[in-house]
Coordinates of C-alpha atoms and ligand atoms in Angstrom, one line a residue:
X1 CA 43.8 40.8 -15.6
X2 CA 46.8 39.5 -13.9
X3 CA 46.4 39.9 -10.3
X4 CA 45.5 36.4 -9.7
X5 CA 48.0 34.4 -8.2
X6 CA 50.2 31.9 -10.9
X7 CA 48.4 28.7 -12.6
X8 CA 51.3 26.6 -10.5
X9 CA 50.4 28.1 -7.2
X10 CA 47.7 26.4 -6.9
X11 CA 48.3 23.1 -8.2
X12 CA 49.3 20.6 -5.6
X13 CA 45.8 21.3 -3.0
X14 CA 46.8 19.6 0.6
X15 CA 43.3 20.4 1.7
X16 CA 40.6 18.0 1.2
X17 CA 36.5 19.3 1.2
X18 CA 35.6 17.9 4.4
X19 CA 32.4 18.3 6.8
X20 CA 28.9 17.0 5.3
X21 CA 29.2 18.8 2.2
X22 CA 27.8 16.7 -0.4
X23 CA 30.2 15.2 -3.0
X24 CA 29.8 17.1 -6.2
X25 CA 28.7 20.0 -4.7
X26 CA 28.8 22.8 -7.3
X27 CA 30.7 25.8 -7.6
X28 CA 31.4 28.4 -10.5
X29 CA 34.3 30.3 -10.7
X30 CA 34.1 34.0 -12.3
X31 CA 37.1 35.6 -13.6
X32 CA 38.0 37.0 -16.2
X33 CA 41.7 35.3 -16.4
X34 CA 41.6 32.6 -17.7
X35 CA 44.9 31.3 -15.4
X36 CA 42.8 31.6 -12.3
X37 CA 39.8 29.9 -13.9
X38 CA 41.9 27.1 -14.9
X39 CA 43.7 26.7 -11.8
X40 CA 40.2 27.4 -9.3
X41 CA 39.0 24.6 -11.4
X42 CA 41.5 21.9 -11.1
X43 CA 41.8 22.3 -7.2
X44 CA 38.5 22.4 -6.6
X45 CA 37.6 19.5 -9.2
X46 CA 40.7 17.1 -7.5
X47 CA 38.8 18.2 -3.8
X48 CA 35.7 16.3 -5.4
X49 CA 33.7 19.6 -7.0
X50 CA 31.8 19.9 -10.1
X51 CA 33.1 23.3 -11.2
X52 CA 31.7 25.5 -13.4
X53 CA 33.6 28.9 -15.0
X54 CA 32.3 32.0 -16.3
X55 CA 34.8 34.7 -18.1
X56 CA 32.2 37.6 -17.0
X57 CA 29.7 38.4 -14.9
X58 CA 27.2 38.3 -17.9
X59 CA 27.7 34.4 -18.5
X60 CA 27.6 34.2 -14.8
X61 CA 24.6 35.0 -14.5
X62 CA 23.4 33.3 -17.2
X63 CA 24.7 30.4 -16.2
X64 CA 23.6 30.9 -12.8
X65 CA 19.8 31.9 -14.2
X66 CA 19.7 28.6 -15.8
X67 CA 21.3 26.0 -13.6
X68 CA 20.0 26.0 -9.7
X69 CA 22.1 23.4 -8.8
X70 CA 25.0 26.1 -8.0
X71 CA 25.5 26.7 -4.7
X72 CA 28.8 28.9 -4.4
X73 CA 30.1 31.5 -6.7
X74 CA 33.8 33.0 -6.7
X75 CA 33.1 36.2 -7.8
X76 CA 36.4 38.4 -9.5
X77 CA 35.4 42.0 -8.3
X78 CA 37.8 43.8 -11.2
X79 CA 36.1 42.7 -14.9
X80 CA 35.6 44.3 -17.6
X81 CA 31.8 44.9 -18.6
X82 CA 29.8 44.5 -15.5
X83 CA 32.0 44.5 -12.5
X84 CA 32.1 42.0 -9.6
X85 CA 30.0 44.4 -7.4
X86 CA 26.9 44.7 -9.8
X87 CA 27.1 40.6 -10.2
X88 CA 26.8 40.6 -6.5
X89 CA 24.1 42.6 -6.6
X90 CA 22.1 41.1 -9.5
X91 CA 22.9 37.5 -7.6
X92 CA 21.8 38.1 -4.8
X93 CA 18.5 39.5 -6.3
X94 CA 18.2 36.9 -8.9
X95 CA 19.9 33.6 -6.8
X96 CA 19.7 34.7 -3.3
X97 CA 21.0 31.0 -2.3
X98 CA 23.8 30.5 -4.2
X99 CA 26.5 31.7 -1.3
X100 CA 29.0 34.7 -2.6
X101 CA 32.4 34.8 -2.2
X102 CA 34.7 37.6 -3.4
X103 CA 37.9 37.3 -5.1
X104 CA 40.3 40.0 -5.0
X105 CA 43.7 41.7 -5.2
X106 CA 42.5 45.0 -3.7
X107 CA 41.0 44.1 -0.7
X108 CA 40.1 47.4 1.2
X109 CA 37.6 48.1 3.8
X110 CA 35.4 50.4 1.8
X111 CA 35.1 47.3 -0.8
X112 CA 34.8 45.4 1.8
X113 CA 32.1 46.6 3.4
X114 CA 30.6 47.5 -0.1
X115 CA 30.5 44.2 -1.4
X116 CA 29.2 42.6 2.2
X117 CA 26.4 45.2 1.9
X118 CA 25.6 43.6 -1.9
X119 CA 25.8 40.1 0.0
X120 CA 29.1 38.6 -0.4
X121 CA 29.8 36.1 2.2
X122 CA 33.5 36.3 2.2
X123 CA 36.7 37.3 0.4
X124 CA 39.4 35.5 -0.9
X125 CA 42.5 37.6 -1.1
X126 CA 44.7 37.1 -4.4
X127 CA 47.4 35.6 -4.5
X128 CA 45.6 32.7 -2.5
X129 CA 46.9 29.3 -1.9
X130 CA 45.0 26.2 -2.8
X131 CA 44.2 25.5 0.9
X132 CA 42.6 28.6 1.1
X133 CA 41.0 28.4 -1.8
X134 CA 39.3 25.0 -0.4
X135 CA 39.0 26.1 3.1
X136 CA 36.7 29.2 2.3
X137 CA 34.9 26.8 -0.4
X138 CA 34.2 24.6 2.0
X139 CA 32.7 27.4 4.1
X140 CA 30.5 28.6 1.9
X141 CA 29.2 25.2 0.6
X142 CA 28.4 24.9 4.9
X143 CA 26.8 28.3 4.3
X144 CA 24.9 27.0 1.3
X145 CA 23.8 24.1 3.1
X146 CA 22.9 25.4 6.2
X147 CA 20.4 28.1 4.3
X148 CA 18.8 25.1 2.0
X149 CA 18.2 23.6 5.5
X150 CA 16.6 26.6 7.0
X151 CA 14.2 27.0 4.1
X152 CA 13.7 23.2 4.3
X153 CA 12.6 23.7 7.6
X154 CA 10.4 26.6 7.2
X155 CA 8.8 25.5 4.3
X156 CA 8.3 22.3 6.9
X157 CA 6.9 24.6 9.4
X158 CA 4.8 26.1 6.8
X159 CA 3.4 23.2 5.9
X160 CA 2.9 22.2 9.6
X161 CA 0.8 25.3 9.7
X162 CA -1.0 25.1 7.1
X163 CA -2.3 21.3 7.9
X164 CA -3.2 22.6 11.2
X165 CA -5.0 25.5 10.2
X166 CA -7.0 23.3 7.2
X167 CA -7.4 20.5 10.3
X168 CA -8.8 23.2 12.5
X169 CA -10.8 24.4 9.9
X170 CA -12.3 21.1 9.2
X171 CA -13.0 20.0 12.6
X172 CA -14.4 23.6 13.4
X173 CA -17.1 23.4 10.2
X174 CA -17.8 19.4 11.3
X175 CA -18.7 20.5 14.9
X176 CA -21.3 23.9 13.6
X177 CA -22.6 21.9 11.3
X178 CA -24.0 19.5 13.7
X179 CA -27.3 19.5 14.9
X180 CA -26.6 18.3 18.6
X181 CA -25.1 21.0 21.0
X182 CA -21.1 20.3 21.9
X183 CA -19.8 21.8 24.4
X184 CA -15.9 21.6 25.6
X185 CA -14.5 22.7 29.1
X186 CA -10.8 22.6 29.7
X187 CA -10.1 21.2 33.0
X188 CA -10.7 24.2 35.2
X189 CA -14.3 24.6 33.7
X190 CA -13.8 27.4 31.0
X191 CA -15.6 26.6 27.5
X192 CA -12.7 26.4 25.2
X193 CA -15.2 25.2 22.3
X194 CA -19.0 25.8 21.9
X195 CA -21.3 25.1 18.7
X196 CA -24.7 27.3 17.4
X197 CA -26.7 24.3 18.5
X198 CA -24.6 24.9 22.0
X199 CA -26.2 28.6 22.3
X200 CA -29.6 27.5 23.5
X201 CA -28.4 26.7 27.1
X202 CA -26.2 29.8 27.1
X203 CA -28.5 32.5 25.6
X204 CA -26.2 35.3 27.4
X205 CA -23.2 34.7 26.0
X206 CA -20.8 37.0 24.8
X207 CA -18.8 36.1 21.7
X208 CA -16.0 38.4 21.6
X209 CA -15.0 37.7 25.4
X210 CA -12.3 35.1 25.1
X211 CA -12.8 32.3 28.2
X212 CA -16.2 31.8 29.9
X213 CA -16.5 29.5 33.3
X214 CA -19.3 27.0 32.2
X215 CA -20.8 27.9 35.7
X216 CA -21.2 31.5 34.4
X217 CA -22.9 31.0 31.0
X218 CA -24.7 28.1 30.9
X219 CA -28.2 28.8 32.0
X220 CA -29.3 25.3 33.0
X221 CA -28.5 24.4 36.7
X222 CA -28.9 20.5 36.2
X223 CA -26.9 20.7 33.4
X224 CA -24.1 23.1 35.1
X225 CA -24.4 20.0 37.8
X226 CA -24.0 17.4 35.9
X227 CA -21.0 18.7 34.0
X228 CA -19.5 19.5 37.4
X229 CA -19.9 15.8 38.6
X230 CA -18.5 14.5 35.4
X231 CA -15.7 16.6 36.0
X232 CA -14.9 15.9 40.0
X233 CA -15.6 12.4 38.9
X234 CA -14.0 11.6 35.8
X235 CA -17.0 9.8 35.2
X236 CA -19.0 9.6 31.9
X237 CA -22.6 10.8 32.8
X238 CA -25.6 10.6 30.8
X239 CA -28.7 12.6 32.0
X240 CA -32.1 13.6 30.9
X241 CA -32.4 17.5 31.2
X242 CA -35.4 19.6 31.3
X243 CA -34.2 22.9 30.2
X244 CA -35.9 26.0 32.3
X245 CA -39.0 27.7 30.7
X246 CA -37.3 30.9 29.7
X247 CA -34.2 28.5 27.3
X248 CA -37.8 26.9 25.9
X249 CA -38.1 24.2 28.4
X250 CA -37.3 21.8 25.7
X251 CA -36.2 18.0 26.9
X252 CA -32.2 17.0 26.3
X253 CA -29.7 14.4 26.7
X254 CA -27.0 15.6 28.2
X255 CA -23.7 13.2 27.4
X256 CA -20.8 14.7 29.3
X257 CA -17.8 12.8 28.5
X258 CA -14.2 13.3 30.6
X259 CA -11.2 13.5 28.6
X260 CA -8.3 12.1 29.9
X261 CA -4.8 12.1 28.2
X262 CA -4.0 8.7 27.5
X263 CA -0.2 8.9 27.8
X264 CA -0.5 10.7 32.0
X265 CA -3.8 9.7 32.4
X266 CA -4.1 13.9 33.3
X267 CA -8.0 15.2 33.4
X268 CA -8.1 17.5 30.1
X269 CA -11.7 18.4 30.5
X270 CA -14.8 17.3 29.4
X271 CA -16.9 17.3 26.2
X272 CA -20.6 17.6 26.5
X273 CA -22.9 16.8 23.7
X274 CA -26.7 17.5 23.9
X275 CA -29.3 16.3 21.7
X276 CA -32.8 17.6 21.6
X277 CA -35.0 14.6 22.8
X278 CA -38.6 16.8 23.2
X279 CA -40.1 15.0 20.6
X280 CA -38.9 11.6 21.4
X281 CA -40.7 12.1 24.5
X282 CA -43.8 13.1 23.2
X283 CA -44.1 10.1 21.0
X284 CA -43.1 8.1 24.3
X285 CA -45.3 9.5 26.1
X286 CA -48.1 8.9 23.3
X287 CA -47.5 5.2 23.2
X288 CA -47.7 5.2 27.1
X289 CA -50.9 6.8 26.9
X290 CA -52.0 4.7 23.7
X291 CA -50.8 1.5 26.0
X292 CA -52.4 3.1 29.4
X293 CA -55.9 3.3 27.0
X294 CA -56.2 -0.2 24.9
X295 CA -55.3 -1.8 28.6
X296 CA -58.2 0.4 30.2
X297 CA -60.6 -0.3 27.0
X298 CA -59.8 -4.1 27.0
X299 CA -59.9 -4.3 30.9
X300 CA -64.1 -3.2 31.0
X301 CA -66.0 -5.9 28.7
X302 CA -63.0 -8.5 30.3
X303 CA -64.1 -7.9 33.4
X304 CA -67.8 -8.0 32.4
X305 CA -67.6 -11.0 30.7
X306 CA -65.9 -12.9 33.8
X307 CA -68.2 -11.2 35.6
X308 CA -71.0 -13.0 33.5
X309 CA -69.5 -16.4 33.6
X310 CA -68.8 -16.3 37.4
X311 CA -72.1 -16.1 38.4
X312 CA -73.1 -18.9 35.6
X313 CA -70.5 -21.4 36.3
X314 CA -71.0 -21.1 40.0
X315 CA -74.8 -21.9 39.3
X316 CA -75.9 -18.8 41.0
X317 CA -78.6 -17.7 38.5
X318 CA -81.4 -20.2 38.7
X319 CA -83.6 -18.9 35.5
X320 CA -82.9 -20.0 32.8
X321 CA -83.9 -16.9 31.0
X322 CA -82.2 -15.1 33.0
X323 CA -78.6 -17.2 32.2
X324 CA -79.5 -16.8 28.9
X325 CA -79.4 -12.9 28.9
X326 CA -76.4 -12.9 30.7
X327 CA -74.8 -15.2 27.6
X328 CA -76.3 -12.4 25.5
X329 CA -74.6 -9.8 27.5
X330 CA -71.1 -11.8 27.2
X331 CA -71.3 -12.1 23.7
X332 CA -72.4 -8.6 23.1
X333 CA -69.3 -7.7 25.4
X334 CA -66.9 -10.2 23.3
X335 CA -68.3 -8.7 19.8
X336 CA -67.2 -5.4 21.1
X337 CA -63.8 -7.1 22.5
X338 CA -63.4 -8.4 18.7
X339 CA -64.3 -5.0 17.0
X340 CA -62.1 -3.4 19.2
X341 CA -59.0 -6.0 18.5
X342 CA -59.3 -5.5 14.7
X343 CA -59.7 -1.6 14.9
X344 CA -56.9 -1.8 16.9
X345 CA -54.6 -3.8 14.3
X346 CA -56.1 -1.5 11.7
X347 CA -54.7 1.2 13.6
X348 CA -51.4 -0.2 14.0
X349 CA -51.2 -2.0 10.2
X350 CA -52.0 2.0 9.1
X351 CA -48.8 3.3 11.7
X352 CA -46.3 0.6 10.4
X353 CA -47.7 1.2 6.3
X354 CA -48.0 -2.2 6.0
X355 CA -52.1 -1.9 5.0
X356 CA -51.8 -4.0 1.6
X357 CA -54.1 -2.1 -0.6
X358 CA -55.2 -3.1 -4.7
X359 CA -55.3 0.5 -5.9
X360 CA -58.1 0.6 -8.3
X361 CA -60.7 3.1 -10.0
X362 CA -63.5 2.6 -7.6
X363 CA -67.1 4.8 -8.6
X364 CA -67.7 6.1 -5.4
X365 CA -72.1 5.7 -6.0
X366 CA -71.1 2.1 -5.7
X367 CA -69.0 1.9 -2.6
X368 CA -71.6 4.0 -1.1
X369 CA -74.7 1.8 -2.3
X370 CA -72.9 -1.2 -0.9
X371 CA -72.3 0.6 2.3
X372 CA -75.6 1.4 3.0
X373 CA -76.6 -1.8 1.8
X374 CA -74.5 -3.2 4.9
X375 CA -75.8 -0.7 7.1
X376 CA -79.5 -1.3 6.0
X377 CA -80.5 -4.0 9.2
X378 CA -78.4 -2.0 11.7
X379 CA -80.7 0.9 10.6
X380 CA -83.9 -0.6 10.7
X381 CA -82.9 -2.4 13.9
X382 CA -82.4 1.5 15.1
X383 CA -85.5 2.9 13.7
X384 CA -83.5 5.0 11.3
X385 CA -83.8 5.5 7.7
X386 CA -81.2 5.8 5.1
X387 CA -81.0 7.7 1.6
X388 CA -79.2 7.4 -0.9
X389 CA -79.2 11.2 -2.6
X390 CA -75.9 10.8 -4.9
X391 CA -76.1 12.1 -7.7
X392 CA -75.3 9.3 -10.9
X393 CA -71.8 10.0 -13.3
X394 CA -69.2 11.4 -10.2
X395 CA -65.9 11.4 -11.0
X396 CA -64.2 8.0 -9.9
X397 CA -61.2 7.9 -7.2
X398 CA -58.1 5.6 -7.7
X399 CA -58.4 3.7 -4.0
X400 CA -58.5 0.5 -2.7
X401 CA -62.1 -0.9 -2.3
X402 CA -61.8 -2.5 0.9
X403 CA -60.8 1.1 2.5
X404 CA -63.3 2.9 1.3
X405 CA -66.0 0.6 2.5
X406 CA -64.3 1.3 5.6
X407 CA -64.1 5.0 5.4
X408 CA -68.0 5.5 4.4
X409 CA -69.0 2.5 7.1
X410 CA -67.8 3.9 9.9
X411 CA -69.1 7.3 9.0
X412 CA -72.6 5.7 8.7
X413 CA -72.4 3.5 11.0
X414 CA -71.5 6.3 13.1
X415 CA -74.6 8.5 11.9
X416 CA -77.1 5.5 13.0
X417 CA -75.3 4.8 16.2
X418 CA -75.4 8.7 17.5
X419 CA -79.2 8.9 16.2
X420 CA -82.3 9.0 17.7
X421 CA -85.4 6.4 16.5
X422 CA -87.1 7.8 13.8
X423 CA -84.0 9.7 12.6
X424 CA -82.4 9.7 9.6
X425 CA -79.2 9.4 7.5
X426 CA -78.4 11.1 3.9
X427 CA -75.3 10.6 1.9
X428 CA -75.0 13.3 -0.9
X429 CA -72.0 13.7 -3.5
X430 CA -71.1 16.5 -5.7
X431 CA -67.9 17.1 -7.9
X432 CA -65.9 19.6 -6.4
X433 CA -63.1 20.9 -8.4
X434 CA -60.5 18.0 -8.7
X435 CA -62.2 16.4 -5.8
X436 CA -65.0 14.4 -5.3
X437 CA -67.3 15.6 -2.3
X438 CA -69.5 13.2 -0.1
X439 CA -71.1 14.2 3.0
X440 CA -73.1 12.2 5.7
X441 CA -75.9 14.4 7.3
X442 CA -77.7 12.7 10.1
X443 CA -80.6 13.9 12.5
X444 CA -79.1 12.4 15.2
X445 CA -77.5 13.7 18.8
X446 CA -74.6 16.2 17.6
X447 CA -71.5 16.5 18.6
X448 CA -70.0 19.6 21.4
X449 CA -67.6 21.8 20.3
X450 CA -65.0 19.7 22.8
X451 CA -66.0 16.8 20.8
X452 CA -65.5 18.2 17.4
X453 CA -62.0 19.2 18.6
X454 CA -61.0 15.6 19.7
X455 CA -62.9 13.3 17.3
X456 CA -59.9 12.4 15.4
X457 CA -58.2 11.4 18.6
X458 CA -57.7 7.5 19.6
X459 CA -60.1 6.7 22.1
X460 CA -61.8 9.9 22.3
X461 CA -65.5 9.3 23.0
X462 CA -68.3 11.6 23.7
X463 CA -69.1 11.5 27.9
X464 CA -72.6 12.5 27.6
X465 CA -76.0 11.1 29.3
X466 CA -77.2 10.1 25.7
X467 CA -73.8 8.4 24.5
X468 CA -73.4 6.5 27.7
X469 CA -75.3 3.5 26.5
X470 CA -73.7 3.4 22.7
X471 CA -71.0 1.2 22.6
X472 CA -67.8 1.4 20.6
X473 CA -64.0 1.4 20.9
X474 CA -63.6 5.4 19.8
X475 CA -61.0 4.5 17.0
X476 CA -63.8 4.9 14.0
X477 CA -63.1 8.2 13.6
X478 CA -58.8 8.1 13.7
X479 CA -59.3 5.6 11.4
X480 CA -61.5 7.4 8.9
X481 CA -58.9 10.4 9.4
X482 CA -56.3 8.2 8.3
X483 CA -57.3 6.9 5.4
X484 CA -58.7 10.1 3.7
X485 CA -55.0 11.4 4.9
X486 CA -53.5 8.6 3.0
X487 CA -55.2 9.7 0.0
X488 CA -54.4 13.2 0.1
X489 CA -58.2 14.2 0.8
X490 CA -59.8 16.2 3.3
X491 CA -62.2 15.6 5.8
X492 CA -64.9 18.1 8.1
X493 CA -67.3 18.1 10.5
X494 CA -70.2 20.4 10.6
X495 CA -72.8 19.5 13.6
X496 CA -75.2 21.0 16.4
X497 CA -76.1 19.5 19.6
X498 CA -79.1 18.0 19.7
X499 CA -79.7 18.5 15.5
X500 CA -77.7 15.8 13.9
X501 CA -74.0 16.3 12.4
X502 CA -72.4 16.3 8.8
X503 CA -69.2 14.5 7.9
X504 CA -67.6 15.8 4.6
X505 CA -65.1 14.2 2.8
X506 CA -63.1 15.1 -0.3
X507 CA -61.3 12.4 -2.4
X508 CA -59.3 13.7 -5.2
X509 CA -60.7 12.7 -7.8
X510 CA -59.7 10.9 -11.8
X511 CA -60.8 12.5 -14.4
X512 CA -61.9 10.6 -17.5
X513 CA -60.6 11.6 -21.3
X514 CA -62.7 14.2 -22.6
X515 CA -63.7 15.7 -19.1
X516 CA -62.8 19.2 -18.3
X517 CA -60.4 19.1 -15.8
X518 CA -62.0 21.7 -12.7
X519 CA -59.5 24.5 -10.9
X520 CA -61.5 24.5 -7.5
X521 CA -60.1 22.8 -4.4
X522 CA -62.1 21.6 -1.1
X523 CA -62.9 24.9 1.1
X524 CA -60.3 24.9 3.9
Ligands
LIG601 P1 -66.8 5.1 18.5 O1 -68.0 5.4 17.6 O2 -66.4 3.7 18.3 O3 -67.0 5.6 19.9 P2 -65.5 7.0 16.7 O4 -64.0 7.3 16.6 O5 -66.2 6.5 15.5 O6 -65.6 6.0 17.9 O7 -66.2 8.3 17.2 C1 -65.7 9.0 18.3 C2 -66.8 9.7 19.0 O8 -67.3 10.8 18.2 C3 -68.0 8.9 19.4 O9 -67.8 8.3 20.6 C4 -69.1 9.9 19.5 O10 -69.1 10.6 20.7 C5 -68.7 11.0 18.4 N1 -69.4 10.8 17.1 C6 -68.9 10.2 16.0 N2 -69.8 10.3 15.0 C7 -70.9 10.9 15.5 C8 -72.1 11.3 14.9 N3 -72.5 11.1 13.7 N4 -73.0 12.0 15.8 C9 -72.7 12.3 17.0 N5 -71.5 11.9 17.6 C10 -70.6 11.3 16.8

């Protein structure tokens, strides 16, 4: 073609590629003379251009397909094999950013408009002059340059979003997951942010309505009160709640924290968190009884004993028979003050785990015989008899020996203490299954049914006309309780007023090579 303007037309360029268009910014020139090629090329290369040139619109796009770095084309609408139009078309499909711009000796408005609609971005009438040439380069590389910056930017904003959403996300499956309640107002008391564990103290509320006032859903007054003071205060408060009977009337701390932005010091709201402190206190309230009890139980021989020596060191009590029995008393009173003090640090070693214990097969016919050995002048002293009725060859248990003495004493200790002269005691023993049974039958004074419920209870003793007179600390039993819980056993009471009681205990039990091993388990 030769409607290009001459080679020498465009030779001497007075126009210099200015703005903040990069240096070796590049272009490609499609034409399919090779005069205008040549002469596109040298201007735009002396303006500071890499420049590339393509003879059709075939190796245009090839060109263009293969190297991104274009950012302008000059597009010759008359060639032969594709034409300038289709190129624009198949550019801006296949490099929508590389900016068009139409060169042309038959500029009319219908190809006008037709090429604008296949997105050109200009036209370059032929015959042009270098300066225009450069000029509507340099317009297009602005072009170029201002859509890389867009798509910087939105990819930007993308990845803005994105974080957000992910941080959102994050923070939204930290707070559900927890297992204290979090509750966040925004400064005119609506909750903006709530958690499952939240719902308790707002059993009515409706998740698809958007913004609640804390003072209509949650259903806790103190706590409604509290988070209003925090709020009018812009003070951090820290409050035990009782939540009402119909939310469970379960016991929480209530931490409701202002939030203050730190740049205008503006109140933003306030964040409450609430933890479930109902068992914490029970267990509180447990050692305050446990506390309330040793005081009271250590309080009664004290008191005896001074008692005792008041009367003796002020000489009061002239017999001396009579000062003796009152030594008697005291150290009656102390022995109890003693038994009591190590029950006690039983009790706690056993709370703590630090009971030190050399776990050993033990034959439980032996611990029993030496038990009752122990027992024998407390039972005569009682009038009671004692029999031995285990059976020989029971399995053995893997315990500690000094326990089990201390299981099967205070069990028959027990049985001669609540007994009646002339009673008696029997310890039986049978293989049951993987367990070894042994119960302690005694004839003694039974036990009511309030008593059998709170035997295992620290300090529980029997209030009866016939127990008054037996001493003891009422921690046997928790003590018995624990250590046949420490080795997975089992323990029962069987007993009528009046007729005498049975205390059953099961110890799992260790079978011996050769011994079948048994399916049955202790009777719940
Ligand atoms: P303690 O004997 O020191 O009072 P225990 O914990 O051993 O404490 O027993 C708790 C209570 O259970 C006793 O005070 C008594 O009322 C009752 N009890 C325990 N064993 C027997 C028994 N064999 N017969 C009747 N009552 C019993």
């Amino acid at each position: 073609m030769s409607d290009g303007v001459a080679d020498e037309a465009i030779q001497s360029p007075t126009t210099q590629i200015t703005g903040d268009v990069e240096a070796r910014s590049k272009v490609i020139v499609v034409d399919d003379e090779a005069g205008i090629r040549r002469g596109c090329q040298r201007v735009l290369t002396a303006a500071g251009l890499e420049v590339l040139t393509a003879e059709s619109a075939e190796q245009a796009l090839a060109v263009v397909e293969r190297d991104p770095d274009i950012e302008v084309a000059l597009v010759d609408l008359r060639m032969p094999g594709m034409g300038g139009m289709e190129l624009l078309s198949e550019l801006s499909r296949r490099a929508p950013d590389v900016v068009r711009v139409v060169i042309t000796a038959y500029a009319t408005i219908e190809s006008a408009i037709e090429a604008t609609r296949r997105g050109a971005f200009d036209f370059l009438a032929k015959p042009f002059t270098p300066e225009d040439l450069i000029r509507l380069t340099n317009k297009a590389l602005e072009q170029a340059r201002l859509i890389r910056e867009h798509k910087r930017l939105q990819a930007e904003r993308e990845r803005r979003l994105l974080e957000l959403a992910t941080e959102q996300s994050r923070l939204r499956s930290v707070v559900n997951s927890m297992a204290d309640g979090v509750l966040v107002c925004n400064s005119e008391g609506a909750l903006v942010l709530h958690n499952p564990a939240a719902l308790r103290v707002m059993p009515h509320l409706q998740p698809e309505a958007t913004l609640h006032s804390v003072e209509e859903v949650v259903a806790s007054e103190e706590l409604r009160q509290t988070i209003r003071e925090a709020s009018e205060t812009h003070t951090r408060l820290s409050r035990e709640i009782q939540l009402p009977p119909d939310l469970g009337g379960q016991w929480v701390l209530a931490d409701v924290a202002p939030v203050v932005d730190e740049a205008s010091g503006a109140f933003l709201g306030t964040v409450t968190v609430l933890r479930d402190i109902t068992e914490l206190r029970r267990v509180e309230q447990v050692k305050a009884q446990f506390v309330n009890m040793v005081a009271h139980e250590l309080r009664a021989p004290l008191a005896a004993i001074d008692g005792y020596l008041s009367v003796l060191v002020e000489g009061l009590v002239t017999s001396p028979e009579k000062a003796r029995e009152m030594m008697v008393r005291s150290r009656q009173r102390l022995k109890a003050l003693l038994d009591l003090v190590s029950d006690l640090l039983d009790v706690a070693r056993m709370e703590a785990g630090t009971v030190r214990r050399e776990i050993a097969l033990q034959r439980v016919e032996e611990v029993v015989a030496e038990v009752l050995e122990l027992m024998q002048p407390t039972a005569q002293a009682a009038s009671v008899q004692l029999h031995n009725a285990l059976p020989a060859g029971l399995p053995g248990v893997e315990a500690d020996r000094e326990e089990l003495i201390r299981l099967f004493g205070n069990l028959v200790s027990n049985a001669v203490k609540y007994n009646r002269p002339g009673g008696s005691v029997t310890v039986t023993g049978t293989a049951d299954g993987p367990y070894v049974r042994v119960d302690i039958t005694d004839t003694g004074l039974g036990i009511s049914e309030e008593g059998i419920r709170n035997l295992f209870t620290e300090f529980y003793r029997e209030k009866r006309r016939e127990t008054s007179q037996i001493t003891g600390t009422g921690l046997g039993l928790s003590i018995v309780k624990r250590i046949v819980d420490f080795y997975h056993g089992r323990l029962d009471v069987q007993s009528k007023l009046d007729e005498g009681s049975t205390f059953s205990v099961w110890l799992p039990c260790v079978f011996e090579p050769g011994e079948a091993t048994p399916e049955a388990s202790p009777a719940s």
